[in-house]
XYZ file of C-alpha atoms in Angstrom:
638
model
C 27.517 19.229 -12.874
C 28.169 22.448 -10.961
C 28.372 26.254 -11.324
C 25.005 26.848 -12.966
C 23.530 30.261 -13.717
C 19.762 30.624 -13.812
C 17.859 33.268 -15.769
C 14.234 33.560 -14.683
C 11.248 35.402 -16.079
C 12.614 38.715 -14.768
C 15.736 38.348 -16.921
C 18.029 38.427 -13.869
C 20.819 35.865 -13.815
C 21.611 34.212 -10.501
C 23.858 31.311 -9.454
C 22.003 28.142 -8.442
C 22.822 24.613 -7.457
C 21.115 21.640 -9.023
C 18.614 20.216 -8.422
C 16.559 23.409 -8.749
C 13.031 24.615 -9.435
C 11.870 28.204 -9.918
C 8.481 27.363 -8.355
C 9.784 26.438 -4.895
C 7.937 29.438 -3.461
C 5.275 30.593 -5.925
C 4.038 27.046 -6.553
C 3.290 26.588 -2.863
C 1.479 29.739 -1.800
C -1.620 29.739 -3.993
C -0.898 33.231 -5.252
C -1.293 34.702 -8.709
C 2.469 34.845 -9.278
C 2.799 31.104 -9.948
C 4.958 31.096 -13.058
C 4.586 28.611 -15.863
C 6.903 29.422 -18.732
C 10.464 29.086 -19.996
C 13.626 29.733 -17.998
C 17.279 29.278 -18.872
C 20.062 27.336 -17.146
C 23.685 27.783 -18.242
C 27.061 26.477 -17.136
C 30.598 26.533 -18.454
C 32.841 23.512 -18.036
C 36.274 22.487 -19.296
C 36.650 19.680 -21.760
C 36.703 16.489 -19.679
C 39.711 14.226 -19.859
C 38.940 11.245 -22.057
C 40.504 9.187 -24.841
C 38.850 10.368 -28.050
C 39.864 7.162 -29.800
C 38.123 4.818 -27.397
C 35.697 6.910 -25.330
C 32.736 9.261 -25.722
C 30.932 11.738 -23.480
C 27.230 11.689 -22.654
C 24.996 14.166 -20.884
C 22.374 12.581 -18.656
C 19.374 14.537 -17.416
C 17.338 12.725 -14.784
C 14.435 15.168 -14.767
C 13.647 18.487 -16.477
C 10.071 19.704 -16.235
C 8.263 19.695 -18.516
C 10.181 20.170 -21.778
C 13.875 20.695 -22.355
C 15.920 22.103 -25.202
C 19.677 21.576 -24.796
C 22.525 23.375 -26.584
C 26.273 22.892 -26.312
C 28.479 25.713 -27.613
C 25.540 27.166 -29.534
C 24.610 23.914 -31.280
C 21.373 22.079 -30.605
C 22.006 18.761 -28.884
C 18.631 17.335 -27.895
C 15.021 18.215 -27.107
C 12.864 16.223 -24.745
C 9.186 16.357 -23.748
C 7.982 14.869 -20.468
C 9.238 16.167 -17.168
C 9.733 13.059 -15.057
C 12.088 10.701 -16.884
C 15.758 10.336 -17.773
C 17.087 11.336 -21.173
C 20.620 11.401 -22.576
C 22.660 12.825 -25.432
C 26.114 12.092 -26.880
C 27.942 15.441 -26.855
C 31.403 14.190 -27.866
C 31.390 15.949 -31.244
C 30.290 19.263 -29.695
C 33.107 19.537 -27.157
C 35.764 22.261 -27.190
C 38.484 23.223 -24.712
C 35.875 25.300 -22.872
C 32.201 24.498 -23.212
C 29.003 26.429 -22.658
C 25.963 24.309 -21.915
C 22.517 25.905 -21.979
C 19.210 24.289 -21.118
C 15.812 25.865 -21.704
C 13.315 24.346 -19.296
C 9.657 24.966 -20.059
C 6.642 24.136 -17.885
C 4.204 26.380 -19.754
C 0.706 25.423 -20.857
C 0.702 22.932 -23.713
C -1.887 21.055 -25.751
C 0.313 18.002 -26.244
C 2.425 17.363 -23.121
C 1.071 15.829 -19.911
C 0.148 16.825 -17.261
C -1.856 19.986 -17.908
C -4.698 19.758 -15.404
C -4.260 18.125 -12.034
C -4.402 18.707 -8.298
C -0.682 19.353 -7.826
C 1.873 21.993 -8.757
C 3.706 21.599 -12.077
C 7.156 22.696 -10.960
C 9.521 23.970 -13.651
C 13.266 23.492 -13.704
C 16.149 21.039 -13.747
C 14.925 19.447 -10.556
C 16.978 16.242 -10.654
C 20.670 15.572 -11.222
C 22.604 16.267 -14.425
C 25.580 13.971 -15.022
C 28.520 14.094 -17.425
C 29.280 10.458 -18.189
C 32.484 9.290 -19.901
C 31.945 5.827 -21.369
C 33.604 3.561 -23.945
C 32.684 4.112 -27.596
C 31.784 0.437 -27.623
C 29.083 0.460 -24.958
C 25.750 -0.858 -23.851
C 22.857 1.119 -25.276
C 22.481 4.608 -23.769
C 20.112 6.270 -26.223
C 17.004 4.109 -26.150
C 14.359 5.806 -23.980
C 16.873 6.479 -21.212
C 17.084 2.781 -20.281
C 20.051 0.804 -18.947
C 20.756 -1.387 -21.979
C 19.918 -4.546 -20.025
C 16.597 -6.201 -19.245
C 16.206 -8.935 -16.611
C 13.101 -11.152 -16.566
C 12.926 -13.776 -13.786
C 10.531 -16.732 -13.892
C 10.106 -19.045 -10.917
C 10.216 -22.780 -11.652
C 9.572 -24.678 -8.447
C 12.528 -24.066 -6.120
C 14.615 -22.654 -8.966
C 14.316 -19.627 -11.229
C 14.974 -19.058 -14.917
C 16.530 -15.622 -15.442
C 16.309 -14.240 -18.967
C 18.814 -11.436 -19.574
C 18.510 -9.362 -22.727
C 21.001 -6.651 -23.629
C 21.639 -4.123 -26.361
C 24.969 -2.603 -27.327
C 26.901 -0.587 -29.903
C 29.995 -2.654 -30.588
C 30.706 -4.620 -33.751
C 32.229 -8.040 -33.158
C 31.831 -7.892 -29.386
C 30.252 -10.551 -27.221
C 28.210 -10.183 -24.056
C 29.093 -12.096 -20.892
C 26.432 -12.377 -18.180
C 27.049 -13.145 -14.501
C 24.444 -13.364 -11.747
C 25.405 -12.702 -8.130
C 23.582 -13.262 -4.876
C 23.429 -10.716 -2.061
C 26.761 -11.965 -0.740
C 28.404 -11.238 -4.095
C 28.777 -14.943 -4.884
C 28.412 -15.837 -8.553
C 25.401 -18.168 -8.923
C 25.121 -18.406 -12.736
C 27.042 -17.425 -15.866
C 26.422 -17.373 -19.586
C 26.928 -15.382 -22.758
C 24.814 -13.758 -25.454
C 22.521 -10.780 -25.971
C 19.511 -12.940 -25.084
C 20.405 -15.668 -22.616
C 18.488 -17.601 -19.968
C 20.324 -18.728 -16.840
C 19.157 -20.808 -13.894
C 19.419 -19.940 -10.212
C 19.016 -23.053 -8.074
C 17.252 -22.850 -4.696
C 16.356 -19.287 -5.504
C 15.960 -16.779 -2.670
C 12.735 -14.875 -3.338
C 12.175 -11.134 -3.019
C 9.444 -11.299 -0.400
C 8.196 -7.789 0.249
C 8.923 -6.110 3.563
C 9.649 -9.444 5.241
C 12.665 -10.243 3.097
C 13.439 -7.941 0.126
C 16.266 -10.091 -1.200
C 18.131 -8.778 -4.237
C 20.410 -10.407 -6.775
C 22.676 -8.541 -9.217
C 23.041 -9.104 -12.948
C 26.334 -7.992 -14.485
C 26.648 -7.693 -18.245
C 30.147 -7.308 -19.720
C 30.864 -6.282 -23.290
C 33.937 -8.299 -24.359
C 36.085 -8.037 -27.492
C 39.385 -9.839 -28.063
C 39.492 -10.797 -24.391
C 39.104 -7.200 -23.211
C 36.093 -5.920 -21.250
C 34.960 -2.770 -23.070
C 31.951 -1.852 -20.934
C 29.849 -3.291 -18.131
C 26.422 -2.699 -16.632
C 25.243 -3.964 -13.237
C 21.585 -3.977 -12.209
C 19.931 -5.323 -9.056
C 16.875 -7.517 -9.556
C 14.559 -9.621 -7.466
C 12.792 -12.891 -8.089
C 9.137 -13.044 -7.081
C 5.725 -14.096 -8.271
C 2.480 -12.251 -7.751
C -1.118 -12.420 -8.787
C -4.320 -10.534 -8.086
C -7.414 -12.522 -7.157
C -10.888 -10.918 -7.522
C -12.071 -12.674 -4.322
C -9.011 -12.608 -2.053
C -6.886 -9.710 -3.279
C -3.125 -9.640 -3.787
C -0.796 -12.641 -3.557
C 2.996 -12.477 -3.306
C 5.014 -15.652 -3.886
C 1.907 -17.787 -3.595
C 0.755 -16.361 -0.273
C -2.016 -13.875 0.372
C -0.387 -10.502 0.974
C -2.981 -7.760 1.629
C -1.682 -4.472 0.261
C -2.179 -1.490 2.559
C -0.226 1.660 1.936
C 0.052 5.250 0.871
C 0.418 7.485 -2.137
C 3.354 9.847 -2.423
C 4.071 13.139 -4.168
C 7.701 14.110 -4.587
C 7.702 17.709 -3.297
C 8.230 19.319 0.071
C 8.125 22.703 1.764
C 10.666 25.300 0.640
C 12.340 23.221 -2.080
C 9.462 22.053 -4.256
C 10.348 18.917 -6.202
C 14.122 19.548 -6.182
C 14.808 16.756 -3.691
C 18.148 15.431 -2.533
C 18.820 11.820 -1.590
C 18.430 12.583 2.095
C 14.881 13.802 1.400
C 13.995 10.549 -0.362
C 15.559 8.624 2.527
C 13.461 10.509 5.062
C 10.283 9.851 3.092
C 11.022 6.149 2.947
C 11.834 6.083 6.671
C 8.432 7.602 7.481
C 6.592 5.273 5.081
C 8.276 2.277 6.698
C 7.577 3.669 10.169
C 3.851 3.843 9.509
C 3.862 0.185 8.477
C 2.873 0.532 4.818
C 3.758 -2.319 2.472
C 2.779 -0.614 -0.771
C 3.302 2.830 -2.318
C 1.460 4.389 -5.192
C 4.002 6.719 -6.776
C 1.661 9.360 -8.099
C 1.151 10.848 -10.648
C 4.292 10.495 -12.724
C 7.615 8.723 -12.891
C 9.585 9.257 -9.678
C 13.305 9.495 -9.087
C 15.185 6.260 -9.818
C 16.677 6.476 -6.341
C 13.239 6.129 -4.786
C 12.430 3.031 -6.848
C 15.766 1.646 -5.620
C 14.673 2.323 -2.040
C 11.398 0.501 -2.676
C 13.357 -2.498 -3.992
C 15.643 -2.427 -0.983
C 12.886 -2.143 1.641
C 10.296 -4.394 0.034
C 7.597 -1.910 -0.952
C 5.082 -3.053 -3.570
C 4.823 -0.204 -6.093
C 2.183 1.134 -8.464
C 4.050 3.195 -11.080
C 2.215 5.475 -13.491
C 2.444 8.205 -16.123
C 0.868 11.681 -15.796
C -2.023 10.966 -18.176
C -4.368 12.721 -15.805
C -7.633 14.650 -15.439
C -7.878 15.864 -19.016
C -7.513 14.011 -22.308
C -5.508 16.111 -24.766
C -6.441 15.321 -28.390
C -2.872 16.205 -29.369
C -1.241 14.303 -26.506
C -1.365 10.714 -27.720
C 2.304 10.519 -28.712
C 3.327 11.983 -25.375
C 1.430 9.257 -23.511
C 3.226 6.665 -25.645
C 6.653 8.217 -25.045
C 6.131 8.627 -21.307
C 4.838 5.064 -20.955
C 7.793 3.664 -22.890
C 10.226 5.640 -20.748
C 8.484 4.525 -17.559
C 8.604 0.849 -18.507
C 12.047 0.739 -20.147
C 13.700 2.686 -17.328
C 11.980 0.758 -14.523
C 11.556 -2.738 -15.920
C 14.201 -4.294 -13.639
C 12.666 -3.093 -10.365
C 11.056 -6.033 -8.520
C 9.046 -3.612 -6.386
C 6.833 -2.626 -9.322
C 3.850 -4.908 -9.945
C 1.562 -2.676 -11.993
C 1.751 0.046 -14.630
C -0.801 2.830 -14.178
C -2.311 3.974 -17.470
C -4.187 7.050 -16.257
C -5.716 8.903 -13.316
C -9.201 10.473 -13.145
C -9.165 10.972 -16.897
C -12.958 11.262 -17.118
C -13.120 14.463 -15.064
C -13.061 16.732 -18.108
C -12.997 14.613 -21.243
C -14.821 15.872 -24.312
C -13.679 13.453 -27.027
C -14.696 10.248 -25.285
C -13.999 7.844 -28.149
C -10.487 9.185 -28.684
C -9.849 8.863 -24.961
C -11.014 5.255 -24.915
C -8.925 4.427 -27.975
C -5.892 5.991 -26.317
C -6.443 3.852 -23.202
C -6.777 0.652 -25.199
C -3.628 1.494 -27.119
C -1.678 2.193 -23.909
C -2.978 -0.981 -22.287
C -1.826 -3.037 -25.299
C 1.492 -1.192 -25.317
C 2.145 -2.095 -21.666
C 1.408 -5.754 -22.329
C 3.631 -5.824 -25.411
C 6.552 -4.175 -23.586
C 6.065 -6.084 -20.331
C 3.849 -9.186 -20.269
C 5.003 -9.957 -16.694
C 3.035 -7.186 -14.980
C -0.587 -6.096 -14.863
C -2.079 -2.763 -15.889
C -4.321 -0.554 -13.810
C -5.913 2.892 -13.703
C -7.442 5.165 -11.090
C -11.052 6.138 -11.729
C -12.684 9.405 -10.733
C -15.474 9.133 -8.192
C -18.138 10.102 -10.738
C -16.935 7.488 -13.223
C -19.628 4.869 -12.706
C -18.724 1.167 -12.602
C -20.510 0.594 -15.922
C -18.247 3.012 -17.793
C -16.137 1.428 -20.541
C -12.939 2.967 -19.216
C -13.326 1.051 -15.940
C -12.931 -2.252 -17.764
C -9.957 -1.636 -20.063
C -7.026 -2.449 -17.771
C -6.325 -5.762 -16.013
C -7.271 -4.417 -12.592
C -8.802 -1.123 -11.464
C -8.916 1.206 -8.471
C -11.098 4.139 -7.507
C -10.392 7.587 -6.089
C -13.305 8.046 -3.711
C -13.691 10.671 -1.010
C -17.042 9.561 0.344
C -17.281 11.167 3.747
C -15.188 14.149 2.721
C -16.304 15.773 -0.528
C -19.557 13.815 -0.296
C -21.457 13.307 2.978
C -21.934 9.771 4.229
C -19.048 7.561 5.254
C -21.373 4.550 4.927
C -21.352 5.091 1.153
C -17.913 3.490 1.048
C -19.508 0.211 2.139
C -22.296 0.669 -0.376
C -19.820 1.193 -3.195
C -17.749 -1.899 -2.419
C -20.764 -4.155 -2.072
C -22.425 -2.957 -5.260
C -19.276 -3.069 -7.380
C -18.280 -6.539 -6.214
C -21.830 -7.865 -6.587
C -22.063 -6.589 -10.161
C -18.481 -7.481 -11.179
C -17.354 -10.361 -8.941
C -14.500 -11.253 -11.320
C -13.131 -7.691 -11.508
C -10.247 -6.816 -9.148
C -11.099 -3.573 -7.347
C -8.994 -1.344 -5.099
C -8.972 2.106 -3.486
C -6.284 4.253 -5.096
C -7.210 7.444 -3.234
C -9.198 8.216 -0.105
C -8.635 10.861 2.524
C -9.691 14.030 4.308
C -7.990 17.368 4.904
C -6.437 17.688 8.343
C -4.662 20.736 9.756
C -2.600 20.217 12.948
C -3.571 23.710 14.129
C -7.339 23.274 13.686
C -9.355 21.427 16.331
C -12.893 20.730 17.455
C -14.637 18.877 20.264
C -17.389 18.086 17.770
C -15.527 17.516 14.497
C -17.523 17.468 11.285
C -16.977 16.972 7.599
C -15.317 19.953 5.965
C -13.933 21.590 9.099
C -10.318 20.619 8.232
C -9.616 19.667 11.828
C -7.126 17.049 12.874
C -9.973 15.359 14.756
C -12.252 14.878 11.747
C -9.390 13.541 9.635
C -8.786 10.940 12.359
C -12.480 9.964 12.553
C -12.585 9.591 8.776
C -9.608 7.225 8.718
C -10.922 5.243 11.682
C -14.019 4.470 9.649
C -12.092 3.625 6.483
C -9.809 1.123 8.201
C -12.794 -0.710 9.679
C -14.481 -0.582 6.294
C -11.553 -2.142 4.420
C -11.317 -4.986 6.917
C -14.744 -6.220 5.766
C -13.744 -6.735 2.139
C -10.887 -9.195 1.524
C -11.333 -8.859 -2.242
C -9.795 -5.346 -2.267
C -6.492 -5.751 -4.104
C -4.877 -2.637 -2.560
C -5.652 0.512 -0.577
C -3.580 3.684 -0.891
C -4.138 6.615 1.482
C -4.218 10.004 -0.175
C -1.674 11.156 0.849
C 1.357 10.249 2.910
C 2.497 13.881 2.934
C 0.810 17.235 2.421
C 1.762 18.590 -0.987
C 1.573 21.770 -3.043
C -1.474 22.313 -5.240
C -1.280 25.849 -6.597
C -4.991 26.092 -7.496
C -6.272 25.274 -4.002
C -7.279 27.667 -1.238
C -8.320 25.573 1.739
C -7.604 25.112 5.407
C -6.308 28.642 5.864
C -3.145 27.878 3.886
C -3.555 28.502 0.138
C -1.714 26.527 -2.511
C -1.751 23.297 -0.502
C -3.502 19.949 -0.259
C -3.596 18.954 3.426
C -4.747 15.348 3.148
C -1.310 14.113 4.181
C -0.726 12.037 7.280
C 2.468 14.067 7.719
C 2.917 17.793 7.112
C 4.600 19.217 4.018
C 7.873 19.819 5.882
C 7.813 16.238 7.300
C 8.079 17.624 10.831
C 4.607 16.890 12.195
C 2.902 13.513 12.231
C -0.830 14.018 12.448
C -2.952 11.818 14.686
C -4.034 9.777 11.661
C -0.416 8.725 11.139
C -0.482 6.958 14.504
C -3.842 5.353 13.759
C -2.322 3.617 10.748
C 0.708 2.704 12.788
C -1.601 1.029 15.303
C -3.210 -1.023 12.524
C -0.165 -1.776 10.381
C 2.773 -2.286 12.758
C 3.687 -4.916 15.353
C 6.281 -3.027 17.379
C 4.409 -1.853 20.493
C 3.204 1.740 20.297
C 0.807 4.075 22.079
C -0.307 7.585 21.112
C -2.590 10.133 22.774
C -4.613 12.045 20.177
C -5.352 15.771 20.007
C -2.236 16.794 21.948
C -2.209 20.096 20.076
C -5.817 20.676 21.200
C -4.672 21.657 24.676
C -7.158 24.341 25.688
C -10.648 22.866 26.029
C -13.900 24.705 26.509
C -15.401 22.126 28.828
C -14.580 20.385 32.099
C -15.159 16.884 30.792
C -13.385 15.695 27.671
C -12.861 12.492 25.794
C -9.256 11.404 25.483
C -8.631 9.115 22.543
C -5.631 6.792 22.462
C -4.289 4.708 19.580
C -2.317 1.553 20.287
C -1.534 -1.794 18.688
C -1.603 -3.407 22.144
C -4.765 -4.956 23.617
C -4.827 -2.919 26.846
C -4.115 0.714 27.719
C -3.882 2.250 31.188
C -4.727 5.959 31.467
C -3.299 8.096 34.266
C -4.585 11.516 35.332
C -2.047 13.641 37.196
C -0.091 10.528 38.109
C -3.048 8.458 39.355
C -4.571 5.531 37.466
C -7.902 6.578 36.035
C -8.886 3.503 34.054
C -7.628 0.383 32.304
C -9.307 -0.413 29.044
C -9.191 -3.248 26.522
C -10.047 -2.451 22.915
C -8.998 -2.862 19.291
C -6.664 -0.050 18.179
C -8.858 2.864 19.393
C -9.368 3.543 23.114
C -11.655 6.328 24.352
C -11.576 7.578 27.959
C -13.713 10.166 29.755
C -11.548 12.630 31.712
C -12.496 15.493 34.059
C -10.380 18.659 33.953
C -9.847 21.209 36.715
C -10.711 24.716 35.607
C -7.662 26.902 35.092
C -5.199 24.144 35.966
C -3.208 21.902 33.699
C -4.144 18.238 33.711
C -1.426 15.781 32.832
C -2.605 12.689 30.991
C -0.414 9.635 30.517
C -1.218 6.528 28.467
C 0.734 3.379 29.326
C 0.966 -0.061 27.729
C 2.793 -3.054 29.168
C 5.041 -5.062 26.874
C 7.483 -7.922 27.347
C 10.310 -5.381 27.306
C 8.705 -2.972 29.725
C 6.257 -0.100 29.725
C 5.696 2.292 26.809
C 4.223 5.690 27.568
C 2.846 8.785 25.920
C 1.656 11.946 27.629
C -0.303 15.123 26.976
C -1.388 18.269 28.813
C -4.943 19.629 28.703
C -6.545 22.686 30.290
C -10.168 23.657 30.931
C -10.084 27.036 29.332
C -11.858 28.839 26.545
C -9.979 27.701 23.484
C -8.511 30.280 21.119
C -10.203 31.285 17.882
C -7.203 29.963 15.979
C -8.511 26.418 16.563
C -11.361 27.119 14.167
C -11.103 27.738 10.433
C -11.899 31.343 9.545
C -15.086 31.749 7.522
C -13.239 33.322 4.634
C -11.153 30.155 4.413
C -13.958 27.674 5.038
C -14.821 27.019 1.391
C -13.716 23.656 0.106
C -13.166 25.003 -3.381
C -11.500 22.148 -5.199
C -9.076 22.662 -8.076
C -11.653 21.400 -10.581
């Protein structure tokens, strides 16, 4: 829908285009003007052309944060709590020749709607699309938790697959016809009924990044030989399991999960993303070589789940039950979990439902919190017995805590070596946890270190926010993970820098800088290339610390990342050294005082040479390379 007028907290009405958030600026600068409250969106539209005898008109909101109250021509249409899911309303009876639609969006503090305390900005607004949908009066279900009215459950049986298709509709005397199509649009099975099981022979499996093959299920609502309505959904056929000794298995084969977490915002536009923004994010995630994405800490745009299906990403999907248990928030956790599962059930990419994140940080009513977790865990299993449940534990939540053992599998958010000194403690944690609970599947849901592309040091240390320390941190973590095959998944925190209004770190307030890519997606930090060296096969080479051009010494170490076994380093066009190593190559290079030294790293491949280059200068480096003392505090949001 178009031609929206927005009235903000100042009472001024301005034209806006959807998607839109009013926190695109104030939620990203760490200032005191970050507004959480109620704002108004209004639009006027003519009565759409439709047959009132056979059709009806629905409004579909794909995301309004965090609560919405919708009116059409002065009459209340629908209210919805929870800012990350789709909801709909039949507005047929409200329509006039000209129609005024008003939406109050509210992201203010609440004691019953999640999230309320977390390390990210709670953007307000209609930040996803709003659609006006004209559909038949006799139609597949539109009103039940924003779902599609069709549920597809595959089960592999040898070389074949049994596909159970359930559907719900509003049409007396109508029948449902089901057709299954392969990727070439060839019909491979047909049947009829609201709960029917069909067989696909010689089934083509959805096999992660290697081969993310998708089928399509089409449900037709038929009455007296006429098709009244139809719904088409892509689906994939795959098996998976999680082994406490050997980690994740996909389609019977061990498939180690290594990937990233993602927040949905970016510089200048907040969370009001367009499709091209989602596409760019997926391109970068694929480029780094990840095979899994934790979509934190809420339900993401349906388009991004579609991308994960299409490109074979294994997904952890979760609700924003995070950081603080609200005694009055139980029903909201139920509603958000139902919406998450019902709206995303058909996505083959999703293997686990996340119940909560770091909930023990500030929980007072422990028993109520535990009861809520057990209830949610049971709810997930009742709604979807095909997937496992998980949660992300806070670092200070010890392995003996009851909450650690509620879900099927578990992961930890640990920043040992960043917030806590001692990178070796990561090894200690894994060994102790696995020794005490050898049958418990354990993963790392968050780990990372702040890294600013403009901050540099020849002697990087914990807490300095330099690009160099972030790289050292991740070098250690990748070697650490390689020792423990029982880890079911690792997820870097975070793929991208993101807004966190309560933070003031790294010289840029209102931001979390643990991303491997900057907030605007324009700068890949050195750590990005480290992961690329570990996770990709296409030959690559990268010289680190290119932005650290001015050095205060005549002899420097030049670090190179590559997924090739040998790197040749050239200094001013002359070969300095050839070196064989695993992923990380370190060379000693002399600089000439006052002159630029050109460094080139070269790897030989079957298709030719691949090169990367950098310029360094022996010169007193500027003060801007070092974090100012007034910005050196690592004051976390908690």
